[in-house]
Short mmCIF file of C-alpha atoms and ligand atoms in Angstrom, two decimals:
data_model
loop_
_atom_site.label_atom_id
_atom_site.label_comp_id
_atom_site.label_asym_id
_atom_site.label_seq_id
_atom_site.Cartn_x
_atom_site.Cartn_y
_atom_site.Cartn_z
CA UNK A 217 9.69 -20.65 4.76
CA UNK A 218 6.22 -21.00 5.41
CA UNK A 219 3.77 -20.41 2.53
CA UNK A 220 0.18 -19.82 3.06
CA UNK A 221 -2.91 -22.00 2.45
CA UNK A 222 -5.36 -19.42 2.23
CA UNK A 223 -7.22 -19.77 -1.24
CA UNK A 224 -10.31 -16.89 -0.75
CA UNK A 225 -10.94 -15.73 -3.87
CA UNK A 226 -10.97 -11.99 -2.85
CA UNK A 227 -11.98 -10.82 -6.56
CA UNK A 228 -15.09 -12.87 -6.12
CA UNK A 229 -15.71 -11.30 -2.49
CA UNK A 230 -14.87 -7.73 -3.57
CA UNK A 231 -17.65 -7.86 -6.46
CA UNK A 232 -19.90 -9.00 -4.23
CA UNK A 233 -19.35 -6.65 -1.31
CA UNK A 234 -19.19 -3.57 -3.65
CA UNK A 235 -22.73 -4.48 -4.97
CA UNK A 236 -24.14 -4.22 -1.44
CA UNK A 237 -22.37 -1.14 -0.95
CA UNK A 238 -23.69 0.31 -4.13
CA UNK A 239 -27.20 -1.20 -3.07
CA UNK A 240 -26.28 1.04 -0.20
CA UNK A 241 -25.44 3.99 -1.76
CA UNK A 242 -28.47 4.21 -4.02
CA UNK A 243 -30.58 3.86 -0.99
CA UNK A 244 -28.58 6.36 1.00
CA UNK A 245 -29.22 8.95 -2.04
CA UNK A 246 -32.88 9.23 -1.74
CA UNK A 247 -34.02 12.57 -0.95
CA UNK A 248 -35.25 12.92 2.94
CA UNK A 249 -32.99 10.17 3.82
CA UNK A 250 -31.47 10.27 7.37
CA UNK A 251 -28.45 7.82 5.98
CA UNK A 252 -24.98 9.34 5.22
CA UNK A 253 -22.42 8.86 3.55
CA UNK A 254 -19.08 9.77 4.83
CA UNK A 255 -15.54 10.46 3.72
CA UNK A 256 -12.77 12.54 2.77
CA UNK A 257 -13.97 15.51 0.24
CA UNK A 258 -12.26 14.27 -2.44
CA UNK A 259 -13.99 10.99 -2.33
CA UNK A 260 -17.09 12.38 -1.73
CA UNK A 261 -16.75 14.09 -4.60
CA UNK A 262 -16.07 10.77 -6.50
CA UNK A 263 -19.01 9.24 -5.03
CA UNK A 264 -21.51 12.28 -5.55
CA UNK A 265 -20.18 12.12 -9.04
CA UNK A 266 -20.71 8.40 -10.24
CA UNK A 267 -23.72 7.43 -7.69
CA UNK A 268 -25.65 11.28 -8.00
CA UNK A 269 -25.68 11.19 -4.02
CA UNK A 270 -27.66 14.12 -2.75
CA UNK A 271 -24.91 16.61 -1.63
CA UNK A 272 -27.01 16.75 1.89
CA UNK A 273 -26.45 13.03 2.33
CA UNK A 274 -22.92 13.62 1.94
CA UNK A 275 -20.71 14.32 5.63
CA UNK A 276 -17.14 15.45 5.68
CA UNK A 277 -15.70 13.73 7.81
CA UNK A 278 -12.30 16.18 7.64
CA UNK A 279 -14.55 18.45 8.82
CA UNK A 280 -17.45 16.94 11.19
CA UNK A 281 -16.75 15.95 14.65
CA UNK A 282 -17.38 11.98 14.81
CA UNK A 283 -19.94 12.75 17.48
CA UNK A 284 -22.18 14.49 15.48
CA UNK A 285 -21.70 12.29 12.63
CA UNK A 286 -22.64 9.18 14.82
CA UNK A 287 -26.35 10.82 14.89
CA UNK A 288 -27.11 9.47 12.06
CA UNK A 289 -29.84 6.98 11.18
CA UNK A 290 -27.45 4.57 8.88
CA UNK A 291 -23.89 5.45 7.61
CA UNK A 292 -22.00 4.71 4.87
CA UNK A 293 -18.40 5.23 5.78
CA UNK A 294 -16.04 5.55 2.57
CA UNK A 295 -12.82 7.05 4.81
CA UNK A 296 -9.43 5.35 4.86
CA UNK A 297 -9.02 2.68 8.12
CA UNK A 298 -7.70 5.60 10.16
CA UNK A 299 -10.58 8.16 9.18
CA UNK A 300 -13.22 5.40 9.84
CA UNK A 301 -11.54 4.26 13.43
CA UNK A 302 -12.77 7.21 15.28
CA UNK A 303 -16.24 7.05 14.03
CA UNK A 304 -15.99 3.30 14.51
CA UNK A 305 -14.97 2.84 17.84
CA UNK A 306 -17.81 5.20 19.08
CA UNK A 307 -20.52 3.34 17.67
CA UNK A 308 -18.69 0.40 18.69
CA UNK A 309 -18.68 1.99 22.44
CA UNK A 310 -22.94 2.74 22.00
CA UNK A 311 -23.06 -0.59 20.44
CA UNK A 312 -24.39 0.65 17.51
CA UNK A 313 -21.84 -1.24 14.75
CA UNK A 314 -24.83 -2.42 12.94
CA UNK A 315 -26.04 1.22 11.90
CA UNK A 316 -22.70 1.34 9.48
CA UNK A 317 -21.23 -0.37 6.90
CA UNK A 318 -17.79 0.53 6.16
CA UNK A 319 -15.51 0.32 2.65
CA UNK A 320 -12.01 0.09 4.21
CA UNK A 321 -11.88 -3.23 4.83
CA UNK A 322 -8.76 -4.24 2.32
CA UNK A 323 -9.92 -4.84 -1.32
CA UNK A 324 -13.50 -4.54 -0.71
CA UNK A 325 -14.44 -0.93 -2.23
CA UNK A 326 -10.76 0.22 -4.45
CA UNK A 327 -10.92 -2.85 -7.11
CA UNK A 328 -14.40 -2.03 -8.11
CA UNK A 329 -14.15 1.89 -8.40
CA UNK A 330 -10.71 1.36 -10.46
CA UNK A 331 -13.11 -0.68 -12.68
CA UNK A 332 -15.98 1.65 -12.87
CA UNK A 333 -13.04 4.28 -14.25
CA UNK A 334 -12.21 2.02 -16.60
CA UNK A 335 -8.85 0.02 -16.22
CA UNK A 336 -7.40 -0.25 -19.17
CA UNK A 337 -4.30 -2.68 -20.20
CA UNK A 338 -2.41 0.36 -20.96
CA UNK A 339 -2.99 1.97 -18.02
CA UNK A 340 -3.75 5.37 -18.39
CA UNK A 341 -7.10 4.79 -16.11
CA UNK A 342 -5.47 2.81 -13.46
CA UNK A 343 -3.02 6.00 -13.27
CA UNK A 344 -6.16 8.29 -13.39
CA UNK A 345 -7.34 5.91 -10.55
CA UNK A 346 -4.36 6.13 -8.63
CA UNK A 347 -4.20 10.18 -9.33
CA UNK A 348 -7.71 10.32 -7.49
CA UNK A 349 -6.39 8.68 -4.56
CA UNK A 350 -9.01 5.90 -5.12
CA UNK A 351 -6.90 2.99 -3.62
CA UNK A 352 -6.73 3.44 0.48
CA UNK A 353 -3.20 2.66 -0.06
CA UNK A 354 -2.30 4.90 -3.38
CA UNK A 355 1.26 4.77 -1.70
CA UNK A 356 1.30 0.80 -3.03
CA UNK A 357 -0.48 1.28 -5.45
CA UNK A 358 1.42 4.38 -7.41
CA UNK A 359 4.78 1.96 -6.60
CA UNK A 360 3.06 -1.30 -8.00
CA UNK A 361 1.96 0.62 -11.34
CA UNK A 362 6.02 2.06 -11.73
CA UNK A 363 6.32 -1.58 -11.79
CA UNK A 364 4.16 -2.46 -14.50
CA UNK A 365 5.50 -0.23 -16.46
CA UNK A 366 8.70 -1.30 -16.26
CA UNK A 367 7.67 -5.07 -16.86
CA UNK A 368 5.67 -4.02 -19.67
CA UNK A 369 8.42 -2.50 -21.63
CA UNK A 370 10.90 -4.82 -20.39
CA UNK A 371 8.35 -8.40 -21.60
CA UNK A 372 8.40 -9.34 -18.19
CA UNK A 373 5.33 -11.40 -17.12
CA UNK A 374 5.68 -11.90 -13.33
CA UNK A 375 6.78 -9.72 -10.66
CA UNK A 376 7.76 -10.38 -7.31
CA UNK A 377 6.63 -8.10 -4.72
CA UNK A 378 7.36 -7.66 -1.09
CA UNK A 379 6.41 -6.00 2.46
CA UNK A 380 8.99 -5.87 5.16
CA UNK A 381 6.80 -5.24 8.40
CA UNK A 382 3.34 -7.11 8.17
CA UNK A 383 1.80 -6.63 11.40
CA UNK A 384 -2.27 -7.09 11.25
CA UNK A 385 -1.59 -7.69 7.75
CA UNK A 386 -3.79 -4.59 6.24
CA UNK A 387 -0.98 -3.65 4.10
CA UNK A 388 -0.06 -7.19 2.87
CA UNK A 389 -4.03 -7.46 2.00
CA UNK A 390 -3.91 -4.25 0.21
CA UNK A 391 -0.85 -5.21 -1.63
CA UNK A 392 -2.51 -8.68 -2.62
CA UNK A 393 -5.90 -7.02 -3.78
CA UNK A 394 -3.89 -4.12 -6.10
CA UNK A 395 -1.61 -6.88 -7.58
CA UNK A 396 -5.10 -9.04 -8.30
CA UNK A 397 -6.26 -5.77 -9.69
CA UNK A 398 -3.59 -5.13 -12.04
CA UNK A 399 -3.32 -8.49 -13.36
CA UNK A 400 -6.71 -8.64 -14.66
CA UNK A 401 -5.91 -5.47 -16.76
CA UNK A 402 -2.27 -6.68 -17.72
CA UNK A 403 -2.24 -10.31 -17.50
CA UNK A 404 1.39 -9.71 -15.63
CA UNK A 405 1.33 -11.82 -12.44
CA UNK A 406 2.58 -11.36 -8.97
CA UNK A 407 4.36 -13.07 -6.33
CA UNK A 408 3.48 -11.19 -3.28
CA UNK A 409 5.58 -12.00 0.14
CA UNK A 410 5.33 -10.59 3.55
CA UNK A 411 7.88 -10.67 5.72
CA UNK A 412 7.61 -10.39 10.06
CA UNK A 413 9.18 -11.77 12.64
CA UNK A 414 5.39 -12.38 14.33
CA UNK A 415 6.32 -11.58 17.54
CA UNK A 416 6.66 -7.96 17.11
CA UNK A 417 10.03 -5.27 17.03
CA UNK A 418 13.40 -7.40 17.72
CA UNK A 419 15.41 -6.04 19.96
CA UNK A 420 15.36 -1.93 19.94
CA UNK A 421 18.65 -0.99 21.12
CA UNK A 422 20.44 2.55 20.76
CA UNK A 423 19.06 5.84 19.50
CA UNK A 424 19.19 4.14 16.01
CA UNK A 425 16.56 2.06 16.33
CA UNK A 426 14.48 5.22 17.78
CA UNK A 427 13.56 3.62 21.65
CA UNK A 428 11.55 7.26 22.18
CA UNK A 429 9.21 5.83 19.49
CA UNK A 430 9.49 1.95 19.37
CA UNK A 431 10.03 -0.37 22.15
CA UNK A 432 11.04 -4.41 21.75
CA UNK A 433 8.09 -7.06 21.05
CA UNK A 434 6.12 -3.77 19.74
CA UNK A 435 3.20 -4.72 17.08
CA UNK A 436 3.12 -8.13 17.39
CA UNK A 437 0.99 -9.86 15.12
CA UNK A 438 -2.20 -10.47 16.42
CA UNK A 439 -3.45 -13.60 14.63
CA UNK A 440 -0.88 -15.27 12.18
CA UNK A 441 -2.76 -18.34 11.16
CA UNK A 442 -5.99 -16.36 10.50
CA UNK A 443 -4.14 -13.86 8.31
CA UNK A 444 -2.57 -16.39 6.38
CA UNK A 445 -6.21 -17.96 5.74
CA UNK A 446 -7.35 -15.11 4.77
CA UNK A 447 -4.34 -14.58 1.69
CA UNK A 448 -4.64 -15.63 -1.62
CA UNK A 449 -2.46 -18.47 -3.10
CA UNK A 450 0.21 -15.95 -4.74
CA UNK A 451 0.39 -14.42 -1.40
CA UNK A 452 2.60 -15.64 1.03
CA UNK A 453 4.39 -14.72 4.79
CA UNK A 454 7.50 -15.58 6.37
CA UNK A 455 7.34 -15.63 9.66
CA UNK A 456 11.11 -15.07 11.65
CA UNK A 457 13.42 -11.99 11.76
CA UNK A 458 14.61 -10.81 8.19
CA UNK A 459 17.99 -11.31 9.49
CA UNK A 460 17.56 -15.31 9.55
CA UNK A 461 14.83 -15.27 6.69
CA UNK A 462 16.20 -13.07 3.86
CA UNK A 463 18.88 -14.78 2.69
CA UNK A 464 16.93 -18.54 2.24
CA UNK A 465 14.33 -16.51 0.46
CA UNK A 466 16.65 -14.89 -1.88
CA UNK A 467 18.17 -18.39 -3.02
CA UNK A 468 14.60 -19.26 -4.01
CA UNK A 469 13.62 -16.25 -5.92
CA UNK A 470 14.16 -16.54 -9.92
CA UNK A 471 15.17 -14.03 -13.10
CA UNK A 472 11.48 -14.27 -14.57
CA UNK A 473 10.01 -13.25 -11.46
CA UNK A 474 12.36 -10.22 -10.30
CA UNK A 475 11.53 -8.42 -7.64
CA UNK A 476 9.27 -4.96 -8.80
CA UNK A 477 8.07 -3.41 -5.05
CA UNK A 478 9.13 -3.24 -1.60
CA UNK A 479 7.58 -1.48 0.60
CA UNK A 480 9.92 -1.20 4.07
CA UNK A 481 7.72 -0.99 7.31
CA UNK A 482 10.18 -2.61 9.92
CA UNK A 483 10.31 0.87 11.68
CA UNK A 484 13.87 0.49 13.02
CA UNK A 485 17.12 0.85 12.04
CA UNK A 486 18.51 -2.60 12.75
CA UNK A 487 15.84 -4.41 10.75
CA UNK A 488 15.92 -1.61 8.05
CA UNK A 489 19.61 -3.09 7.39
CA UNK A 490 18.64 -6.37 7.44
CA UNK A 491 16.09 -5.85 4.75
CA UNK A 492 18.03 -3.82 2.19
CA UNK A 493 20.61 -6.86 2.05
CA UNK A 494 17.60 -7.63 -0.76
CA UNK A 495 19.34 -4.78 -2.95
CA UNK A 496 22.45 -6.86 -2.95
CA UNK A 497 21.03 -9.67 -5.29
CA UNK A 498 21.82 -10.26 -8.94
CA UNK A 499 20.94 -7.20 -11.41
CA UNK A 500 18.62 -9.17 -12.95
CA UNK A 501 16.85 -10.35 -10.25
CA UNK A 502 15.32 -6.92 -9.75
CA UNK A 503 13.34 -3.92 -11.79
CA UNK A 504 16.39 -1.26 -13.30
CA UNK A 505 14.65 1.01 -10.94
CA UNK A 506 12.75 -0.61 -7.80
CA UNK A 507 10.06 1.64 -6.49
CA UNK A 508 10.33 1.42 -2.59
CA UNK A 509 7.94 2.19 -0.34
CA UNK A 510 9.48 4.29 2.87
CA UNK A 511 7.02 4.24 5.73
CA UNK A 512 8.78 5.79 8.73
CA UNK A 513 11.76 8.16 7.96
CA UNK A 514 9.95 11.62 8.14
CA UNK A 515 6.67 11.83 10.13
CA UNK A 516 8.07 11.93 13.71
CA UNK A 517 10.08 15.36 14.62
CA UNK A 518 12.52 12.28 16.22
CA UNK A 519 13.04 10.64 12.64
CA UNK A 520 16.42 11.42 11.00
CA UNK A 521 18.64 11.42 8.27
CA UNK A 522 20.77 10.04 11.00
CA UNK A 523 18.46 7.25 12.51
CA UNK A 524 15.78 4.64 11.02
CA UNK A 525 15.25 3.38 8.00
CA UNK A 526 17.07 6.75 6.40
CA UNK A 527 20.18 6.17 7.68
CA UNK A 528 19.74 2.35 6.64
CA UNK A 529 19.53 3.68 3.20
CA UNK A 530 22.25 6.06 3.65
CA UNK A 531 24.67 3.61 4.77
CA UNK A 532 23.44 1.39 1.84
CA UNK A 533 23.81 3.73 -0.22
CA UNK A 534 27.92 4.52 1.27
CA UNK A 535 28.13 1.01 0.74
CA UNK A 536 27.15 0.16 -2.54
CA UNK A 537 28.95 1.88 -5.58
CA UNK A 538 26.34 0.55 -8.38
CA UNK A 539 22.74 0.41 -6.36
CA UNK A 540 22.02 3.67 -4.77
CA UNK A 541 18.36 4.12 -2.69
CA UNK A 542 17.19 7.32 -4.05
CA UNK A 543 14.28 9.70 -2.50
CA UNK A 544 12.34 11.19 -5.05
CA UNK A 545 9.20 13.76 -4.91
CA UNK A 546 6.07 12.92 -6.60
CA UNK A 547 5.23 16.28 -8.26
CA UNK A 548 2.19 16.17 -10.42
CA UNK A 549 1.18 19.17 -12.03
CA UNK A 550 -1.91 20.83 -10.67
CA UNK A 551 -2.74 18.09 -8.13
CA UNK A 552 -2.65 19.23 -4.18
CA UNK A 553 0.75 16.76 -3.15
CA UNK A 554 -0.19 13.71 -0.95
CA UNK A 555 1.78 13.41 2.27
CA UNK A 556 3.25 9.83 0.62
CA UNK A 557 4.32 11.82 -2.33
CA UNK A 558 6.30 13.98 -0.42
CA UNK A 559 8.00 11.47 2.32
CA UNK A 560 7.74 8.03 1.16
CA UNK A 561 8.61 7.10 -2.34
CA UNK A 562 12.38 5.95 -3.11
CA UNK A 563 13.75 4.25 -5.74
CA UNK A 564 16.18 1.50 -6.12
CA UNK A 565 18.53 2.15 -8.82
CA UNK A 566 20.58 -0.89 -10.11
CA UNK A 567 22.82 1.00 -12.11
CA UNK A 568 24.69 -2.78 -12.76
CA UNK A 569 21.09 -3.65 -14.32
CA UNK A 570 21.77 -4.49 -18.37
CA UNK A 571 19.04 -1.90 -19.33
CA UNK A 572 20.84 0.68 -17.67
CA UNK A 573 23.36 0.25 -19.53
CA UNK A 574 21.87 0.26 -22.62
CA UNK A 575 21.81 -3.42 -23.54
CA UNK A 576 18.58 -4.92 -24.88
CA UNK A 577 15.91 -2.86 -26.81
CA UNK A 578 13.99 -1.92 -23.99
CA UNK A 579 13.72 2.64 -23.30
CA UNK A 580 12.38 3.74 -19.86
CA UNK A 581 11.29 7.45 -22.40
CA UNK A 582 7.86 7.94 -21.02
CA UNK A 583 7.63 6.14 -17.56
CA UNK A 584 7.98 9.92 -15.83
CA UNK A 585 6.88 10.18 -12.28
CA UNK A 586 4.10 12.85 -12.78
CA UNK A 587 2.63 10.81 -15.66
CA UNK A 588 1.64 7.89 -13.27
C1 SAM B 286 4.47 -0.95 11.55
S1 SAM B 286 4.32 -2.68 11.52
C2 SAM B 286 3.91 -3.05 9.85
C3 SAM B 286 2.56 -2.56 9.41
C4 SAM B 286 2.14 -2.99 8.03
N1 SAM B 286 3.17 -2.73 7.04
C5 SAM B 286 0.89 -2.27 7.58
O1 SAM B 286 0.99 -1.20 6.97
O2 SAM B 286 -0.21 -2.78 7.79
C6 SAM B 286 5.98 -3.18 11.69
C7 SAM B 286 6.18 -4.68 11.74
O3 SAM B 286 7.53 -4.96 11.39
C8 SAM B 286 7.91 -6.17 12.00
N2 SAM B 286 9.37 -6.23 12.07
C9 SAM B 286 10.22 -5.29 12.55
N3 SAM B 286 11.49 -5.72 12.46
C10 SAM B 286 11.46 -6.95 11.89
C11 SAM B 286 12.45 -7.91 11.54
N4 SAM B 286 13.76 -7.69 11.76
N5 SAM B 286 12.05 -9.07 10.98
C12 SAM B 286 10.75 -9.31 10.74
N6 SAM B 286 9.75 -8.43 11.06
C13 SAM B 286 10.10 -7.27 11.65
C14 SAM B 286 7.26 -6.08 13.38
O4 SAM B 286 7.04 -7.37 13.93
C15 SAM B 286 5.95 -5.32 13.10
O5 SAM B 286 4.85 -6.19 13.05
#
């Protein structure tokens, strides 16, 4: 196992990043100003809201063809990493990076609007938070606060959470910045461990593993020993196929620290398996119910019940009489549903786990889907 040295204090750097970008913002509000600020409508809206931005400042980018955004003087772009790529790689292509400043970088604009809403340690605001799609990755963010919960209720102080599929390590950076997030408004701690073999997709064999979409040595990651400089100390990566590395990782892992997210990236159906061996620990090494994050079973017409990381679960599920991987839809009442919300969440359910079965003091009454 290799554990990572990287001590940046990402808090620290997210405080002070945020107050250039609101530096930016209140410059980019002044009437006559040729700066914009661009993003999705609904943060727009956000950012109108808390920062009175002149609505003509303001560009949707949903609806605004990157070239005509790029004519402007200065921009502030407030997009997810895939919104802001387009826009990015044009000015990139004039040579014109230094006319933007963009808030997608992991951690550096999410942790300070949660706080501007208010985080609270019982978490109704980091739910309103998440609700508003604040987070560029809600979809570990809405998992990591089921989580809480759970932990909360249960007394549990530290969690342990995990990605299967690092890659460039956005996600794993995400995860690490949300976790630091919530544990300043619940004093519950995290364990956060990314998983990749480093050298991209193992071998992609039959129709399983989906070779129309996915080929072998596939997203290979670019720069291990920066990435691991750049993670916090409770953040560590294990560099190998999850067939060889699970199972030395799961003798470490402990009761206090069970394990309260995964989110499953490994895109094929082989390493899907090889991952949800994790659901085959001791009850009470994991959540009751383990929110999992399921990146790549619907989005492709090509993805199937019948291939990926679905019919992983599936066969899990065949397999296992007391754990069963369970997809769930995020219905909240009057909010437009999220993409995520529709595909991606699953939960875990260790029905061997002593608080299903009643043991202990501990009621789940409350922790409903649409509330968080
Ligand atoms: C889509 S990328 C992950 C992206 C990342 N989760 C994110 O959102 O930023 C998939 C990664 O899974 C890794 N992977 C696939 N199968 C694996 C296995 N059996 N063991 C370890 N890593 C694996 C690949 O090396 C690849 O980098």
């Amino acid at each position: 196992m290799n554990i990572a040295n990287g001590t940046k204090n990402t808090l620290k750097n997210d405080r002070q990043l945020f107050k250039g970008i609101i530096k930016r913002l209140k410059i980019y509000t002044k009437k006559g100003s040729k700066t914009k600020v661009c993003g999705r409508r609904r943060i727009l809206d956000i950012a109108r809201h808390l920062y009175k931005i002149e609505p003509s400042a303001c560009v949707n980018i949903e609806t605004t063809p990157a070239n005509k955004i790029a004519e402007a003087d200065k921009l502030l772009l407030l997009g997810t990493p895939w919104d802001n790529n387009t826009i990015w790689d044009l000015l990139e292509q004039r040579g014109e990076t230094n006319r933007a400043v963009r808030a997608d970088r992991p951690g550096e604009l999410h942790f300070e609007l949660s706080q501007t809403f208010g985080v609270n340690p019982n978490l109704n605001l980091a739910f309103e938070s998440v609700y508003h799609n604040f987070y560029h990755r809600t979809w570990y963010a809405y998992p990591l606060i089921v989580a809480v919960s759970q932990a909360q209720r249960m007394g549990i102080k530290e969690l342990t959470v995990i990605e299967f599929g690092v890659w460039q390590g956005d996600g794993l950076l995400n995860l690490a910045s949300l976790c630091e997030m919530l544990t300043s408004c619940t004093s519950i701690n995290f364990r956060v461990v990314g998983f990749d073999t480093g050298a991209g997709l193992p071998n992609v064999t039959d129709y399983r593993d989906h070779p129309e979409l996915w080929y072998t040595g596939e997203l290979k990651m670019p720069n291990i020993d920066k990435l691991r400089r750049s993670l916090p100390d409770n953040c560590e990566l294990i560099i190998g196929d999850i067939a060889n590395t699970l199972s030395p990782f799961v003798e470490n892992l402990i009761a206090e620290a069970p394990i309260g997210f995964v989110a499953l990236d490994v895109d094929t159906y082989s390493s899907s398996v090889a991952a949800l061996n994790l659901f085959e620990i001791p009850a009470d090494f994991l959540l009751p119910v383990v929110p999992i994050y399921v990146d790549d079973s619907y989005v492709n017409i090509s993805q199937s019940n019948f291939t990926g990381e679905a019919l992983a679960i599936n066969e899990f599920n065949k397999d296992h009489e007391l754990r069963k991987i369970d997809h769930k839809i995020i219905v909240r009442p009057d909010r437009e549903l999220l993409p995520w919300q529709v595909g991606s969440m699953y939960f875990a359910h260790i029905f061997d786990h002593p608080v299903r079965a009643g043991e202990g003091n501990c009621t789940f009454i409350g922790i409903d889907v649409h509330k968080l």
